XYZ file of C-alpha atoms in Angstrom:
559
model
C 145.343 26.716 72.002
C 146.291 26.573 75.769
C 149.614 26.728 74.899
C 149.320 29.930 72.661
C 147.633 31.336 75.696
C 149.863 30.723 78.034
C 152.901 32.472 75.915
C 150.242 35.228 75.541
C 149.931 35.772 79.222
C 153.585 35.007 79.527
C 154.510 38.287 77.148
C 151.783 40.123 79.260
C 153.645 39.802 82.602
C 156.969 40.767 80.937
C 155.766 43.389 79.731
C 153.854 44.112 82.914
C 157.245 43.897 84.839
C 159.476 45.885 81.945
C 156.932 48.707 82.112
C 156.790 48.326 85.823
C 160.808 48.829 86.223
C 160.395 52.275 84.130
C 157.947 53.817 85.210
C 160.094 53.293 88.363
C 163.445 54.353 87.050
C 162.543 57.416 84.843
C 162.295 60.449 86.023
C 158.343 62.170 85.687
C 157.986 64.591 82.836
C 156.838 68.243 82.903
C 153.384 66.894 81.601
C 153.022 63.962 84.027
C 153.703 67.142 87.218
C 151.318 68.751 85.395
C 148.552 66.331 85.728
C 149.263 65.152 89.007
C 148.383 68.842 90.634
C 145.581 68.331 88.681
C 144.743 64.900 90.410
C 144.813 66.991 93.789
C 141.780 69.153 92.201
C 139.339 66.246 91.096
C 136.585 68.398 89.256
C 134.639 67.786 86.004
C 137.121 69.602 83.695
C 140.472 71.090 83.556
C 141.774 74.218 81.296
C 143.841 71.912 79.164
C 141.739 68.379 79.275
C 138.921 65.934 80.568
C 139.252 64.851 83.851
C 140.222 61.333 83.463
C 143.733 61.688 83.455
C 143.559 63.386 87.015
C 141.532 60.316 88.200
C 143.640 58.125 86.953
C 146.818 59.358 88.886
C 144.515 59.690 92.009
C 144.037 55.958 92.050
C 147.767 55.473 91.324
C 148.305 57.493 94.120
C 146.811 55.122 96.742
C 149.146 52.240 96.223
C 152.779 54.252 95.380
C 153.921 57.704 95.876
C 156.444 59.114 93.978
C 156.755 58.040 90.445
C 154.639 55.205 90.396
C 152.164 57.084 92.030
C 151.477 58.862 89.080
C 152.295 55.902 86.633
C 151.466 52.653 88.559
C 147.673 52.458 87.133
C 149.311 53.519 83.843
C 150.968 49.921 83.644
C 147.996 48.324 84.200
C 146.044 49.677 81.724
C 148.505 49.612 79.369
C 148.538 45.696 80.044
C 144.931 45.179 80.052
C 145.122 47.073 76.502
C 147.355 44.810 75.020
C 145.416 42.160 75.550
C 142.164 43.823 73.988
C 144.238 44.883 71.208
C 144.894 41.203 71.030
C 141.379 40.039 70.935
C 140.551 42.639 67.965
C 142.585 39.896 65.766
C 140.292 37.593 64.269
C 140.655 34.486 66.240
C 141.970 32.470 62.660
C 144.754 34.724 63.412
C 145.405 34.706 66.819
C 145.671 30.655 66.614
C 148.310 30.459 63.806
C 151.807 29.585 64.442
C 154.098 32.260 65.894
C 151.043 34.732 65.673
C 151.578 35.651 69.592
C 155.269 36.581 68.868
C 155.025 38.323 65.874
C 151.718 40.387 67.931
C 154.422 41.541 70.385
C 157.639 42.205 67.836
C 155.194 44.812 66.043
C 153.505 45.906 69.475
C 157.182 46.915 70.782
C 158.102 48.661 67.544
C 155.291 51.112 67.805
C 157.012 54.210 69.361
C 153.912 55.905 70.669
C 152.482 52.328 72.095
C 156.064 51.867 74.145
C 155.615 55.701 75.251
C 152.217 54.975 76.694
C 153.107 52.035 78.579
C 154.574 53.985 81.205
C 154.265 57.180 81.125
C 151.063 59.373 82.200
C 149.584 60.999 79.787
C 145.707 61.548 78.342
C 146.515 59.275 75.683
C 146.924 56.505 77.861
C 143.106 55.988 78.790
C 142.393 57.217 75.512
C 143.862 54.501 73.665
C 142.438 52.184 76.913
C 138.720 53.528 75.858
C 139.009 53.763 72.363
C 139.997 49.842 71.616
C 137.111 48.834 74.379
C 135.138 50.822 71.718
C 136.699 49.112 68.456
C 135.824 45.692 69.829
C 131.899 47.077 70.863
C 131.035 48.711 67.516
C 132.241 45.836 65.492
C 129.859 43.798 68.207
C 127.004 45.980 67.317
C 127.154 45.523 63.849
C 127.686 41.730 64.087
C 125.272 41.466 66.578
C 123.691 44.318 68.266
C 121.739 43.871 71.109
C 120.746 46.301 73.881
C 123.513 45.526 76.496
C 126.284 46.357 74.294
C 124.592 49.511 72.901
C 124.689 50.769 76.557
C 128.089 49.602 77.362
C 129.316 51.316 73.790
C 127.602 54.500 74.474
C 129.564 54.606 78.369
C 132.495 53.637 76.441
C 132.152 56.806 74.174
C 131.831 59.099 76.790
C 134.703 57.961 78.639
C 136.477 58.321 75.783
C 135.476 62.232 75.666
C 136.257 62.322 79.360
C 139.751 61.030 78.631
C 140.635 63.695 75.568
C 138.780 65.883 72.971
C 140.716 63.884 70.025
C 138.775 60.894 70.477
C 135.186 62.830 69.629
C 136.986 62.292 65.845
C 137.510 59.023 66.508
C 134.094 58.466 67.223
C 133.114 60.370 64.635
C 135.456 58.286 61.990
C 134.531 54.917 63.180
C 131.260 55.319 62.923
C 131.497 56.439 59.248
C 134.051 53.699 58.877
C 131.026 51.501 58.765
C 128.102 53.936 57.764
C 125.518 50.989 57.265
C 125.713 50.990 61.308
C 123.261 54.093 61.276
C 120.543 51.708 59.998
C 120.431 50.244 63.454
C 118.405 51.710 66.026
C 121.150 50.257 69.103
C 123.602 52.838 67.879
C 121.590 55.740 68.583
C 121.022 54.508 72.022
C 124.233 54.571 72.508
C 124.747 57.851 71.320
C 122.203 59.479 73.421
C 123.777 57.113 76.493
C 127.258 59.205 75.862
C 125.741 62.706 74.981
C 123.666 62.285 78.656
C 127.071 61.111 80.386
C 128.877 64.005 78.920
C 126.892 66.854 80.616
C 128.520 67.267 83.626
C 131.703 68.236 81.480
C 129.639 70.197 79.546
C 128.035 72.475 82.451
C 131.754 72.676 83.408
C 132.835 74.192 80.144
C 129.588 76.680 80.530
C 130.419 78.052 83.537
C 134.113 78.503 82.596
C 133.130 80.009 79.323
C 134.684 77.472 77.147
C 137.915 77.851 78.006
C 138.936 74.086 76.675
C 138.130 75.314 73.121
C 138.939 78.607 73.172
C 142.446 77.071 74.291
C 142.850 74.210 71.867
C 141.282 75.931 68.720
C 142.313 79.669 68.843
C 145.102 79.767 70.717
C 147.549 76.956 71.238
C 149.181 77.215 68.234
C 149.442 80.018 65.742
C 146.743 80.047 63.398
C 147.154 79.955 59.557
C 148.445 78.556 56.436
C 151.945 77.768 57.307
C 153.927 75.237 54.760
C 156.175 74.362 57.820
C 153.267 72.971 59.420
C 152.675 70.851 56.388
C 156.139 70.034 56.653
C 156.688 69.222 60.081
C 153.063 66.946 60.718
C 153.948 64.860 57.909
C 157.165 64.124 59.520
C 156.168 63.802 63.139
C 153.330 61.372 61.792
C 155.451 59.618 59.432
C 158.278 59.324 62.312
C 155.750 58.368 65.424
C 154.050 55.370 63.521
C 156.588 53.779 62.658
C 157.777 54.551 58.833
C 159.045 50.904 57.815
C 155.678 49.898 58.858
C 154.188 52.510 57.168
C 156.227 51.346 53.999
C 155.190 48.121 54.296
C 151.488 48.694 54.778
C 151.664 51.234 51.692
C 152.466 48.200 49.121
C 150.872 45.933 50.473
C 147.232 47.262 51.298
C 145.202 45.481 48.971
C 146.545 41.859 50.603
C 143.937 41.580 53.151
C 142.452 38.033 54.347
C 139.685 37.337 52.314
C 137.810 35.849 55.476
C 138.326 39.123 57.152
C 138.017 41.788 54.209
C 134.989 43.962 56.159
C 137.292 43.756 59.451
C 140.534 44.900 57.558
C 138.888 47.478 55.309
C 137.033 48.818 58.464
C 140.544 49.431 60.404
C 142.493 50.994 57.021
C 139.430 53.172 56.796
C 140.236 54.027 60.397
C 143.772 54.271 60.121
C 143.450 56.608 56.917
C 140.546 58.893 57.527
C 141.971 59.761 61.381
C 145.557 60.261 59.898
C 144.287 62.482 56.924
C 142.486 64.473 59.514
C 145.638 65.912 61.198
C 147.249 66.053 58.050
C 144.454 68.134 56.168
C 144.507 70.099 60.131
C 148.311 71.159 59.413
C 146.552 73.608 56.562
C 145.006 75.438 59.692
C 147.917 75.096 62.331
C 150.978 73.453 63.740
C 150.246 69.553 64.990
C 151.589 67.453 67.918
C 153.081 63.668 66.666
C 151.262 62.492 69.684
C 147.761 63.152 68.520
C 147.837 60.490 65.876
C 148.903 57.614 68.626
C 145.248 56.131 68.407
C 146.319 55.297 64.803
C 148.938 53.150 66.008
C 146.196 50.323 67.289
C 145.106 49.948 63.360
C 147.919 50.293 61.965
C 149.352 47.297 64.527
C 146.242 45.168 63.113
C 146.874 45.395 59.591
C 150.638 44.781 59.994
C 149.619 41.827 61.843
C 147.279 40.248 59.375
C 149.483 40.935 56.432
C 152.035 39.225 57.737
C 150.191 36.271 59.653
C 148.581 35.879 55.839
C 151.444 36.788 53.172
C 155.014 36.439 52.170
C 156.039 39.573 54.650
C 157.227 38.264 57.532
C 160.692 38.698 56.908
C 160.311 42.808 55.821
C 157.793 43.175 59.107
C 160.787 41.293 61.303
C 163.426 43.578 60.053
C 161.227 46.334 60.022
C 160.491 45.885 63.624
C 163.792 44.573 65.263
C 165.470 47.885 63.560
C 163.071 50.143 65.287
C 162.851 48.125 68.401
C 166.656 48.321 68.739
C 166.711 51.975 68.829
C 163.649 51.751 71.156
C 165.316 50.283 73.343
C 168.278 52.180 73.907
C 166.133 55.321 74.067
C 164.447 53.629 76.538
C 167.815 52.521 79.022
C 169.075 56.297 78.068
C 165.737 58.249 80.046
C 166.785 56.062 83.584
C 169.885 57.115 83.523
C 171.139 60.734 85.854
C 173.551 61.604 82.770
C 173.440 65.231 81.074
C 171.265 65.021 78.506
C 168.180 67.291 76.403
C 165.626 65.314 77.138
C 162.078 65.535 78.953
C 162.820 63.238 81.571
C 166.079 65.222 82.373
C 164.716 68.506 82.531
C 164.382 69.878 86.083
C 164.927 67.152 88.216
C 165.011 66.853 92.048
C 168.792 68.701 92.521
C 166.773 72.027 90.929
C 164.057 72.397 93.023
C 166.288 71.493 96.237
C 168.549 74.139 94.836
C 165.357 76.567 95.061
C 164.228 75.322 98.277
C 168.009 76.302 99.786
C 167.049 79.805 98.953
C 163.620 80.747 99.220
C 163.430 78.251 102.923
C 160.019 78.024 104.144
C 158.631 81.211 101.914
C 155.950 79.925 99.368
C 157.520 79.796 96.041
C 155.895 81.260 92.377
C 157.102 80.264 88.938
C 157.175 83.030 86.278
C 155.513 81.625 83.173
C 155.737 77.704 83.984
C 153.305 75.683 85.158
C 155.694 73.059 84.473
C 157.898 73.822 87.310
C 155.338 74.916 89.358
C 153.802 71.137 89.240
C 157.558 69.444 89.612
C 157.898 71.967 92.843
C 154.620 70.079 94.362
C 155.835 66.510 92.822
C 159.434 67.080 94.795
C 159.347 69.028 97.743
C 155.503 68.805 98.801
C 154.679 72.089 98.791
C 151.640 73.474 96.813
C 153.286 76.253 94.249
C 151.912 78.633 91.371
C 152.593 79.523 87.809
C 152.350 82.965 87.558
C 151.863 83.863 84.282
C 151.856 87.616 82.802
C 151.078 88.417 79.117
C 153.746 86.912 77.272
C 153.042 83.368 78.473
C 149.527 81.116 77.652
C 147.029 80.582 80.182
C 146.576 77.315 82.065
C 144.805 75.693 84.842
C 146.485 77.854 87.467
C 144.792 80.622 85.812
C 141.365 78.999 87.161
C 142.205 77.752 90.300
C 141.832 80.278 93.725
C 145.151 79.152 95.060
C 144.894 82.820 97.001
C 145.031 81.406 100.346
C 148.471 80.300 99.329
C 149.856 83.691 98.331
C 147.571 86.471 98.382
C 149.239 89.082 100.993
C 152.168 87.214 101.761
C 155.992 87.484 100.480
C 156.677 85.167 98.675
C 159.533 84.594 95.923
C 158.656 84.423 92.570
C 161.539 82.231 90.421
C 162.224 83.421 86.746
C 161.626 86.356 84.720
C 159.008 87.939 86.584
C 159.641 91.656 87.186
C 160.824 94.968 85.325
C 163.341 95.297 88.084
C 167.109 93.727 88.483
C 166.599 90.596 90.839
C 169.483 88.611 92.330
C 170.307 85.295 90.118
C 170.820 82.062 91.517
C 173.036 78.656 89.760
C 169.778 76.292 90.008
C 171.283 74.325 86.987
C 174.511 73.682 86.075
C 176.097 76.861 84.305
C 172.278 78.157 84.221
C 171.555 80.583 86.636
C 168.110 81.826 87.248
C 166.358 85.310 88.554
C 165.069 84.803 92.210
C 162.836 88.031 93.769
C 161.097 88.251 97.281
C 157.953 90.105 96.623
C 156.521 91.103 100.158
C 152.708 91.636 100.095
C 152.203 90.121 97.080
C 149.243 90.387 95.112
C 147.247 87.639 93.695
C 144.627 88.861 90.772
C 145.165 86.255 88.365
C 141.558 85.211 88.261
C 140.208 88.488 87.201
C 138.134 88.751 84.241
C 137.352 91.614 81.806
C 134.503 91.410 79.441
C 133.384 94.222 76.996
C 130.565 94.839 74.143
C 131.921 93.582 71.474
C 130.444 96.369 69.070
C 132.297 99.298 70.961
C 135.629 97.331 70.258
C 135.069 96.547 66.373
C 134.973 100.398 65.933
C 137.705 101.580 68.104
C 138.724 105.141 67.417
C 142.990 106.084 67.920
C 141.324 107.969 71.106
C 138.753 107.861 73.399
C 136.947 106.201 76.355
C 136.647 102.456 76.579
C 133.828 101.042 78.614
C 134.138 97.621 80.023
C 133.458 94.953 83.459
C 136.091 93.595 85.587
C 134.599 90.442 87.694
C 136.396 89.409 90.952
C 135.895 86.106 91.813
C 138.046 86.817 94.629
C 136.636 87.004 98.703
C 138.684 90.366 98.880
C 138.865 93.870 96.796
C 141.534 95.388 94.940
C 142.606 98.728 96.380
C 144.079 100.285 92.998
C 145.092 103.477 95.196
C 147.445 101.431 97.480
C 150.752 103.209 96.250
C 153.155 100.858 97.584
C 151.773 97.839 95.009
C 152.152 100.457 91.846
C 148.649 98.932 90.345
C 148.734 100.044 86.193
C 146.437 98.548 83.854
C 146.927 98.878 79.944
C 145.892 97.927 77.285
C 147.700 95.089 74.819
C 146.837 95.347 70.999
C 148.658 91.917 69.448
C 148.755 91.513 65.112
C 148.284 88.953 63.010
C 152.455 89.220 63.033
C 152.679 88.791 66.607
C 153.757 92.083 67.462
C 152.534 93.482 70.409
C 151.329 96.723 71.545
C 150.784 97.839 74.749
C 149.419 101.536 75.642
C 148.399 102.698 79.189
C 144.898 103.374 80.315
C 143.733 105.534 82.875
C 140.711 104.600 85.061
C 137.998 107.105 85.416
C 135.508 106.204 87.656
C 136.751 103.573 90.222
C 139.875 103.326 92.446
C 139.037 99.816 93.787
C 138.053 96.505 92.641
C 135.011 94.785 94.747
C 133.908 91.582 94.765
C 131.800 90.366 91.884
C 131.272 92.733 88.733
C 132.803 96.203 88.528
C 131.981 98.526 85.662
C 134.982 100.942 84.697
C 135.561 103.529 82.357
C 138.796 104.447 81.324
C 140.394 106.935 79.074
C 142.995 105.815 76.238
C 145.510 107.214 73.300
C 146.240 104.898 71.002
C 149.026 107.439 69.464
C 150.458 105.977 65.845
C 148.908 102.514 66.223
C 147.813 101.565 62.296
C 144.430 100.494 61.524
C 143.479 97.204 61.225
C 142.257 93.920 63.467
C 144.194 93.113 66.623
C 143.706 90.432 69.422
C 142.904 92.844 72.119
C 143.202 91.835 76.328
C 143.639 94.144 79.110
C 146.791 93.832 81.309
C 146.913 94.798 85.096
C 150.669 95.186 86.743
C 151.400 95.139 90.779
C 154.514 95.141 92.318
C 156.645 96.126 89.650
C 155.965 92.588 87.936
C 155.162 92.266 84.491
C 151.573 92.852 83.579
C 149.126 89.798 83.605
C 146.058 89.763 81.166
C 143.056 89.702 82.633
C 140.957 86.944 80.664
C 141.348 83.591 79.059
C 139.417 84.422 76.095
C 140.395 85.578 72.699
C 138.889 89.064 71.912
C 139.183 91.055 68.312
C 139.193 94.725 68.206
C 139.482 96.378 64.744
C 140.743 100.287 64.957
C 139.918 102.847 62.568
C 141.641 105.561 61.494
């Protein structure tokens, strides 16, 4: 037993060190940037997730800079994971011969389990949370007691705190085992996590949602698409491994007969949270990442199939065969060659490129909060994704970063303006529109908000009634000349076509502080009748026009 231990811990602190040495020698992704601006804005909620993943680089951030100080708490979780994955193996398992090995073979040959042992993601203390919360609820059932109904109802809200895909999981394991609503500890817990979860809550209030609104309406394209079908059952297929999968498939009745409740519980698991992004793909397009939680299951069964049965030799193929390409995926990200890959994208010679040019003026990003986060990860200095109609909203949307810009020139990089701009070689045989805006104009925090009866009957021509709130500590002057202030009005179809038709105010020439009604005259010309995603757009400085709100409104025009 000491013995099997000892190779146990032994296969931790590789690991430890292997993950160590990449997080080191890969370059951050676009995601990872991302975050860590977040992590310099601690708050209860971001536009695109829970907070966790922000605290998580914070704490990274007092031991390392750089790289590791976004990933270095990242490898220690991961670690710590491992061995709680470990301890979900019944312990007849975990003492047989070779079991520790054969733990580790399948561990590696995961791809979404090597991804999230060094790179900085949600997932990471997703997975973390979600497998202290496997070992608690299979504790409560065996034998519940009032300290582990607390710790599992903490556990459930840090799961929620880490990403919204874990409320599923929740949701799935407890219907895994649905006898576990007959104890009275499990509602404790769930009024433990539902009270712990309020703070995020209030955030969402006051921001009107805007998680949601983002994830479910307008991430992805919805509708029936058969692509979608298509492409999730590949990416799902593809991330969890699919000799594994083939394996598991006929074999899934062999299940230790000492450990049947266990084994059913985790294919239950494995099946129901799999099915739900498969039956999702009906609605909209998936990410292969969001099924990664299925990957701790999945790891489990493997394991006790072949511990049990005449497998081992399909799971050791299986895994060296995936672990082989693993690995050189994994030497091919640390290395500076020329390659399309996220951890290749942008790197340190791009933004030094843009720093050569725009000096010590603060720096915008047209449409990319991705380079505006790598621009803060390399050079230090806080930048902004400016993003106008054509591009999503994101946390930069949210933030009032208007110390930073508002009123000063600054130089916006990418395709920001209506104008011809100078273009610069920031990549290799890429070159890349650079503009010095001088008074520039920060109003991406404006909000407009309307009835919502005057815009399901929308005439071709009219008035439109609606508020503009400026969360800003200065006014708009519409009437300044030199910043060429035009707001429209954008009229999007189920297609994706988009069209945009000028407005003219009627009542108000500037923009105070706080709520501002306006009336404004409009001509909707040869526009057909029908429903439209509706936002109004506001131009400055002969930039493209931003929309003014993060949420999704419907018009329908009548003839």
């Amino acid at each position: 037993m000491n013995l099997k231990n000892n190779r146990l811990f032994l296969y931790l602190f590789l690991s430890f060190i292997i993950n160590l040495m990449q997080a080191f020698f890969s370059p951050i992704i676009q995601d990872e940037a991302y975050y860590s601006f977040f992590s310099n804005h601690i708050g209860w909620g971001f536009f695109d997730s829970p907070p966790m993943i922000a605290i998580i680089i914070k704490l990274s951030s007092f031991f390392f800079e750089n790289e590791l100080g976004i990933r270095f708490l990242t490898v220690c979780v991961n670690t710590i994971n491992i061995y709680l994955i470990w301890l979900l193996i019944p312990e007849k398992n975990r003492i047989k011969k070779y079991s520790v090995e054969l733990f580790f073979i399948i561990l590696f040959a995961l791809p979404l389990l090597n991804v999230y042992s060094f790179i900085t993601t949600p997932d990471v203390p997703l997975l973390f949370f979600c497998t202290i919360f496997l070992l608690l609820i299979i504790k409560i059932k065996e034998k519940p007691s009032l300290l582990i109904s607390i710790l599992l109802g903490v556990t459930s809200a840090l799961i929620i705190y880490s990403k919204y895909h874990g409320g599923v999981f929740i949701l799935i394991c407890v219907l895994s085992q649905i006898s576990i609503l007959k104890k009275k500890y499990i509602y404790i817990a769930g009024i433990i996590g539902v009270i712990l979860i309020l703070p995020h809550v209030y955030w969402q209030y006051q921001n009107d949602f805007i998680s949601f609104q983002y994830h479910l309406l307008q991430r992805n394209k919805i509708g029936f698409d058969p692509f979608h079908i298509l492409h999730g059952s590949l990416s799902i297929f593809g991330v969890l491994n699919p000799f594994l999968l083939m394996i598991l498939l006929f074999n899934y009745r062999k299940t230790s007969t000492s450990f049947k409740k266990r084994n059913l519980f985790f294919l239950k698991v494995f099946l129901f949270f799999t099915s739900f992004f498969l039956l999702y793909t009906l609605r909209a397009r998936i990410e292969a990442h969001w099924v990664a939680l299925a990957s701790i299951p999945l790891l489990l069964l493997i394991h006790d199939l072949t511990i049990n049965y005449d497998v081992v030799k399909k799971t050791v193929i299986a895994c060296f065969s995936t672990i082989g390409i693993i690995l050189i995926a994994r030497i091919l990200i640390t290395l500076p060659i020329e390659m399309k890959s996220e951890f290749h994208r942008q790197g340190n010679d791009y933004f030094n490129n843009v720093i050569s040019v725009t000096k010590n003026t603060p720096v915008l990003y047209a449409n990319s909060y991705q380079k505006a986060s790598k621009h803060l990860f390399y050079t230090g200095n806080i930048s902004y994704s400016l993003n106008n109609y054509l591009w999503r909203k994101n946390h930069y949307d949210i933030i009032d970063l208007s110390k930073n810009f508002h009123n000063k020139s600054v130089y916006i990089v990418g395709n920001s303006s209506k104008l011809d701009t100078n273009k610069y070689e920031l990549e290799k045989g890429k070159f890349t529109s650079i503009r010095l805006i001088e008074n520039f104009q920060l109003f991406s925090k404006l909000e407009s908000k309307f009835d919502s009866n005057q815009l399901l009957n929308l005439t071709k021509k009219g008035e439109l009634k609606f508020v503009i709130e400026n969360p800003y500590n200065y006014s708009i002057n519409l009437n300044d000349e030199k910043l060429s202030y035009k707001f429209s009005i954008l009229f999007l179809d189920n297609m994706g076509n988009k069209n945009i038709f000028p407005i003219n105010l009627l009542n108000k020439n500037i923009i105070h502080q706080g709520k501002n009604d306006l009336l404004a005259s409009y001509d909707l010309k040869d526009l057909p009748a029908g429903e439209y995603t509706f936002s109004v757009l506001l131009e400055a400085n002969n930039l493209h026009p931003q929309s003014l709100g993060l949420k999704k409104t419907i018009a329908v025009v009548s003839e």
